[in-house]
Coordinates of C-alpha atoms and ligand atoms in Angstrom, one line a residue:
X1 CA -118.7 59.7 213.9
X2 CA -117.5 63.0 215.1
X3 CA -120.1 65.4 216.6
X4 CA -119.3 67.8 213.7
X5 CA -120.3 65.3 211.2
X6 CA -123.4 64.3 213.1
X7 CA -124.5 67.9 213.2
X8 CA -123.7 68.4 209.4
X9 CA -125.8 65.2 208.8
X10 CA -128.8 66.5 211.0
X11 CA -128.8 69.9 209.3
X12 CA -128.6 68.1 205.7
X13 CA -131.6 65.9 206.6
X14 CA -133.6 68.8 208.1
X15 CA -132.8 70.9 205.0
X16 CA -133.9 68.1 202.8
X17 CA -137.1 67.6 204.6
X18 CA -138.0 71.2 204.7
X19 CA -137.4 71.7 201.1
X20 CA -139.4 68.7 200.2
X21 CA -142.2 70.1 198.0
X22 CA -145.5 69.6 199.8
X23 CA -147.5 66.7 198.6
X24 CA -149.9 68.2 196.2
X25 CA -153.7 68.3 196.7
X26 CA -154.4 66.7 193.6
X27 CA -157.2 64.2 193.9
X28 CA -158.2 65.6 197.3
X29 CA -161.9 66.1 197.6
X30 CA -162.7 69.5 199.3
X31 CA -166.0 71.1 200.2
X32 CA -166.8 74.7 199.8
X33 CA -169.7 76.3 201.5
X34 CA -170.3 79.6 199.6
X35 CA -172.5 82.3 200.9
X36 CA -174.2 82.9 197.4
X37 CA -173.9 85.3 194.5
X38 CA -175.1 88.6 196.1
X39 CA -172.4 90.9 194.5
X40 CA -169.9 91.1 191.6
X41 CA -167.1 90.4 194.1
X42 CA -168.7 87.3 195.5
X43 CA -169.1 85.9 191.9
X44 CA -165.5 86.6 191.4
X45 CA -164.5 84.8 194.5
X46 CA -166.3 81.9 193.5
X47 CA -164.8 81.7 190.0
X48 CA -161.4 82.2 191.3
X49 CA -161.7 79.5 194.0
X50 CA -163.0 77.1 191.3
X51 CA -159.9 78.0 188.9
X52 CA -157.3 77.7 191.8
X53 CA -158.9 74.3 192.7
X54 CA -158.7 73.2 189.1
X55 CA -155.0 74.3 188.9
X56 CA -154.3 72.1 191.8
X57 CA -156.3 69.1 190.6
X58 CA -158.6 69.4 193.8
X59 CA -162.1 67.9 193.5
X60 CA -164.0 70.8 194.8
X61 CA -167.4 70.2 196.0
X62 CA -169.4 73.4 195.5
X63 CA -172.4 74.4 197.6
X64 CA -174.3 77.8 197.2
X65 CA -176.3 78.8 200.2
X66 CA -178.3 81.6 198.7
X67 CA -177.5 83.9 201.6
X68 CA -179.0 81.4 204.2
X69 CA -176.9 80.2 207.1
X70 CA -179.0 77.0 207.5
X71 CA -178.0 75.9 204.0
X72 CA -174.4 76.4 204.8
X73 CA -174.8 74.1 208.0
X74 CA -176.7 71.6 205.9
X75 CA -173.8 71.6 203.3
X76 CA -171.1 71.2 205.9
X77 CA -172.9 68.3 207.3
X78 CA -173.0 66.7 204.0
X79 CA -169.2 67.4 203.4
X80 CA -168.6 65.8 206.9
X81 CA -170.8 62.8 206.1
X82 CA -168.9 62.4 202.7
X83 CA -165.7 62.4 204.5
X84 CA -164.0 65.2 202.5
X85 CA -160.3 66.0 203.1
X86 CA -161.2 69.7 204.1
X87 CA -163.8 72.2 204.2
X88 CA -163.8 75.8 203.1
X89 CA -166.4 78.2 204.4
X90 CA -167.5 81.8 203.7
X91 CA -169.4 82.4 206.8
X92 CA -172.6 84.6 205.8
X93 CA -172.9 85.8 209.4
X94 CA -170.5 85.7 212.5
X95 CA -172.6 83.6 215.0
X96 CA -174.0 80.2 215.0
X97 CA -171.1 78.0 213.8
X98 CA -169.8 76.3 217.0
X99 CA -172.0 73.2 216.8
X100 CA -171.3 72.4 213.2
X101 CA -167.6 73.2 213.4
X102 CA -167.4 70.9 216.5
X103 CA -168.7 68.0 214.5
X104 CA -166.2 68.8 211.7
X105 CA -163.4 68.8 214.3
X106 CA -164.6 65.5 215.7
X107 CA -164.5 64.0 212.2
X108 CA -160.9 65.3 212.1
X109 CA -161.7 67.4 209.0
X110 CA -159.9 70.7 208.8
X111 CA -162.0 73.8 208.2
X112 CA -160.6 77.1 206.8
X113 CA -162.6 80.2 206.8
X114 CA -162.5 82.4 203.6
X115 CA -163.3 86.2 203.4
X116 CA -165.4 86.6 206.6
X117 CA -164.8 85.8 210.3
X118 CA -166.8 84.1 213.0
X119 CA -167.2 84.4 216.7
X120 CA -166.1 80.9 217.7
X121 CA -163.1 79.2 219.6
X122 CA -160.1 79.6 217.1
X123 CA -159.3 75.7 217.5
X124 CA -162.5 75.0 215.6
X125 CA -160.8 76.2 212.2
X126 CA -157.2 75.8 210.9
X127 CA -156.9 79.4 209.5
X128 CA -159.0 82.2 208.3
X129 CA -158.1 84.0 205.0
X130 CA -159.7 87.5 204.9
X131 CA -158.8 91.3 204.7
X132 CA -158.6 93.5 207.6
X133 CA -162.2 94.7 207.4
X134 CA -161.8 97.4 210.0
X135 CA -158.9 98.8 207.9
X136 CA -161.0 98.9 204.9
X137 CA -163.6 101.1 206.7
X138 CA -160.9 103.2 208.1
X139 CA -159.2 103.8 204.8
X140 CA -162.5 104.7 203.3
X141 CA -163.4 107.3 206.1
X142 CA -159.8 108.8 206.0
X143 CA -160.2 109.2 202.2
X144 CA -163.5 111.2 202.8
X145 CA -161.8 113.2 205.5
X146 CA -159.2 114.3 202.9
X147 CA -161.8 114.8 200.3
X148 CA -164.0 117.4 202.1
X149 CA -161.5 119.3 204.2
X150 CA -163.2 121.6 206.7
X151 CA -166.6 121.6 204.9
X152 CA -169.6 120.1 206.7
X153 CA -170.3 116.6 205.4
X154 CA -173.4 114.7 206.1
X155 CA -172.8 111.0 205.1
X156 CA -175.4 108.3 204.6
X157 CA -174.1 104.6 205.1
X158 CA -175.2 101.5 203.3
X159 CA -174.4 98.6 205.5
X160 CA -173.7 95.1 204.4
X161 CA -175.4 92.1 205.5
X162 CA -176.8 92.3 209.1
X163 CA -174.5 90.2 211.6
X164 CA -171.8 89.6 208.9
X165 CA -168.0 90.3 210.0
X166 CA -167.6 92.8 207.1
X167 CA -170.6 94.9 207.9
X168 CA -169.5 95.1 211.7
X169 CA -165.9 95.8 211.0
X170 CA -166.4 98.2 208.2
X171 CA -168.8 100.4 210.0
X172 CA -166.4 100.4 213.1
X173 CA -163.4 101.1 210.7
X174 CA -165.3 104.0 209.0
X175 CA -166.2 105.7 212.2
X176 CA -162.5 105.3 213.3
X177 CA -161.5 107.1 210.2
X178 CA -163.8 110.0 210.5
X179 CA -163.3 110.3 214.3
X180 CA -162.2 113.8 215.4
X181 CA -163.5 115.6 212.5
X182 CA -166.7 117.1 213.8
X183 CA -167.6 118.5 210.4
X184 CA -168.3 114.8 209.1
X185 CA -171.2 113.1 210.5
X186 CA -173.3 109.7 209.6
X187 CA -176.8 111.0 209.4
X188 CA -178.6 107.7 208.2
X189 CA -177.4 104.1 208.2
X190 CA -179.2 101.0 206.9
X191 CA -178.5 97.7 205.5
X192 CA -178.5 97.2 201.8
X193 CA -177.5 93.5 202.2
X194 CA -174.4 93.9 199.9
X195 CA -176.7 93.9 196.8
X196 CA -177.2 96.5 194.1
X197 CA -181.0 96.4 194.1
X198 CA -181.3 96.9 197.8
X199 CA -178.5 99.5 197.8
X200 CA -180.6 101.5 195.2
X201 CA -183.7 101.1 197.2
X202 CA -182.2 102.3 200.5
X203 CA -180.6 105.2 198.8
X204 CA -183.9 106.3 197.3
X205 CA -185.3 106.3 200.8
X206 CA -182.3 108.3 202.1
X207 CA -182.7 110.8 199.4
X208 CA -186.6 111.2 199.9
X209 CA -185.9 111.6 203.7
X210 CA -183.2 114.2 203.0
X211 CA -185.2 116.8 201.0
X212 CA -184.2 115.1 197.7
X213 CA -180.6 114.6 198.7
X214 CA -179.8 118.3 199.1
X215 CA -178.7 117.6 202.7
X216 CA -176.4 114.6 201.7
X217 CA -172.6 115.0 201.0
X218 CA -171.4 111.7 200.6
X219 CA -172.7 107.9 200.5
X220 CA -170.4 105.3 202.3
X221 CA -171.4 101.9 201.1
X222 CA -169.8 98.6 202.6
X223 CA -169.5 97.2 198.8
X224 CA -169.2 98.5 195.5
X225 CA -172.4 96.8 194.2
X226 CA -174.6 99.0 196.8
X227 CA -172.5 101.9 195.7
X228 CA -173.6 101.3 192.0
X229 CA -177.2 101.0 193.1
X230 CA -176.9 104.3 195.0
X231 CA -175.4 106.0 192.0
X232 CA -178.5 105.0 189.9
X233 CA -180.8 106.4 192.6
X234 CA -178.9 109.8 192.8
X235 CA -179.1 110.0 189.1
X236 CA -182.9 109.3 189.1
X237 CA -183.1 112.1 191.9
X238 CA -181.6 114.5 189.3
X239 CA -178.4 114.7 191.3
X240 CA -174.7 114.2 190.1
X241 CA -173.2 111.2 192.0
X242 CA -169.3 111.7 192.3
X243 CA -169.9 115.5 192.7
X244 CA -173.2 116.5 194.3
X245 CA -172.8 113.5 196.3
X246 CA -169.5 111.7 196.8
X247 CA -169.4 108.0 196.4
X248 CA -166.9 105.9 198.5
X249 CA -167.1 102.1 198.8
X250 CA -165.1 98.8 199.1
X251 CA -164.3 95.8 196.9
X252 CA -162.6 97.2 193.7
X253 CA -164.9 95.4 191.2
X254 CA -164.8 96.5 187.5
X255 CA -168.1 98.3 187.6
X256 CA -167.0 100.9 190.3
X257 CA -164.0 101.6 188.0
X258 CA -166.4 102.2 185.1
X259 CA -168.2 104.7 187.4
X260 CA -165.0 106.5 188.2
X261 CA -164.3 106.7 184.4
X262 CA -167.8 108.6 184.1
X263 CA -167.0 110.8 187.1
X264 CA -169.8 109.1 189.1
X265 CA -167.6 107.3 191.9
X266 CA -164.7 108.7 194.0
X267 CA -163.0 105.9 195.8
X268 CA -162.9 102.3 196.5
X269 CA -160.9 100.1 198.8
X270 CA -159.7 96.8 196.9
X271 CA -160.5 93.3 198.2
X272 CA -158.9 90.5 196.5
X273 CA -161.2 87.8 195.3
X274 CA -158.3 85.3 195.7
X275 CA -158.6 84.1 199.2
X276 CA -158.5 80.3 198.0
X277 CA -154.8 80.6 196.9
X278 CA -153.4 81.2 200.4
X279 CA -156.1 78.8 201.8
X280 CA -155.0 75.9 199.6
X281 CA -151.2 76.5 200.3
X282 CA -151.9 76.4 204.1
X283 CA -154.0 73.3 203.7
X284 CA -151.4 71.6 201.6
X285 CA -148.6 72.3 204.1
X286 CA -150.9 71.0 206.9
X287 CA -151.9 68.0 205.3
X288 CA -148.4 67.2 204.3
X289 CA -146.4 67.5 207.5
X290 CA -148.8 69.1 210.0
X291 CA -147.6 72.5 209.6
X292 CA -149.8 74.8 211.6
X293 CA -150.5 78.1 209.6
X294 CA -151.0 81.5 211.2
X295 CA -154.5 81.7 212.6
X296 CA -155.4 84.7 210.5
X297 CA -153.9 85.3 207.0
X298 CA -154.6 88.9 206.1
X299 CA -154.9 89.9 202.5
X300 CA -154.0 93.4 201.2
X301 CA -156.3 96.3 201.1
X302 CA -155.5 99.2 198.6
X303 CA -157.4 102.5 198.0
X304 CA -158.0 103.5 194.3
X305 CA -159.3 106.8 193.2
X306 CA -160.0 108.4 189.7
X307 CA -156.3 109.3 189.7
X308 CA -155.3 105.5 189.5
X309 CA -156.2 104.9 185.9
X310 CA -159.8 103.6 186.4
X311 CA -160.1 102.5 182.8
X312 CA -157.0 100.4 183.0
X313 CA -158.1 99.0 186.4
X314 CA -161.3 98.1 184.9
X315 CA -159.9 96.4 181.9
X316 CA -157.2 94.6 184.1
X317 CA -160.1 93.1 186.4
X318 CA -162.3 91.9 183.6
X319 CA -159.8 89.3 183.2
X320 CA -159.7 88.2 186.8
X321 CA -162.8 86.2 187.1
X322 CA -165.3 89.1 187.4
Ligands
LIG401 C1 -166.1 91.2 202.4 C2 -167.1 90.2 201.6 C3 -168.3 91.1 201.2 C4 -168.0 91.8 199.9 C5 -169.4 92.0 199.2 O1 -165.1 90.4 202.9 O2 -167.7 89.3 202.6 O3 -169.4 90.2 200.7 O4 -167.5 93.2 200.3 C6 -169.8 90.4 199.4 O5 -169.3 92.3 197.9 O6 -171.2 90.4 199.5

């Protein structure tokens, strides 16, 4: 056979192989260690993950950790003992994962991180599907810079869960976004643990400490749920959220768009609840022919303000698992 024919044959075979549809995940048992249901976004992430699994015929074993890392570690050990095909983890905090992920690696069970990152050797997980959380904070900060111009603006910050990658990264990003604008300053910053109730409680404390809120120009919340809690606290203090005190946050859940319609919120940076789609695609390729995915699969972050049809955005999201 001529060399030309051999090359054509080889090309044809490789084309055939690469175009082979990945063997599907149907019937595969996959464990999912979820943080909990602390926010509207988290609940949507859970429902979207379950529907993505159902679409693919995956037998998803779901474990809700109620915000506790020890419950996640227990669930992961249970998945390892069960001999699942893979494990999805949304890690509540960034540290303390090496031991249990080493156990998964030794059991040859691929791990995919969803939504949050960890401080651990990258060979302990197949890939991590998450947003660029520093960018989310930076976009929020840059929006506020544009909104206030040269006016002095004292900002209060509602941080996410202490030690979580989004709380660390969104704080860093926001500070980058306002850097160089001396008229903006963060005067108070405290965790509201990503929940509506805690966000309201901490905002009440900020308002009391700042002369009833007269000194506060804006609240930056690491997620919309804490922002919605803060909006209620601002109203209870007799002030107008969205005008007396600007409200900027992250997630893009329906309720923040409802607040925009009411003129009570000013900006949100969207976080997709569908991390599972890219995760399952990467897992499918890996299980089929060992394809190594990118270590970090970054999801989009988009700014929304009241100029972006908040009612339409509210209606659209209501059908997306929220
Ligand atoms: C961020 C994600 C955060 C959401 C919150 O990637 O981990 O956790 O912003 C959720 O709504 O509690």
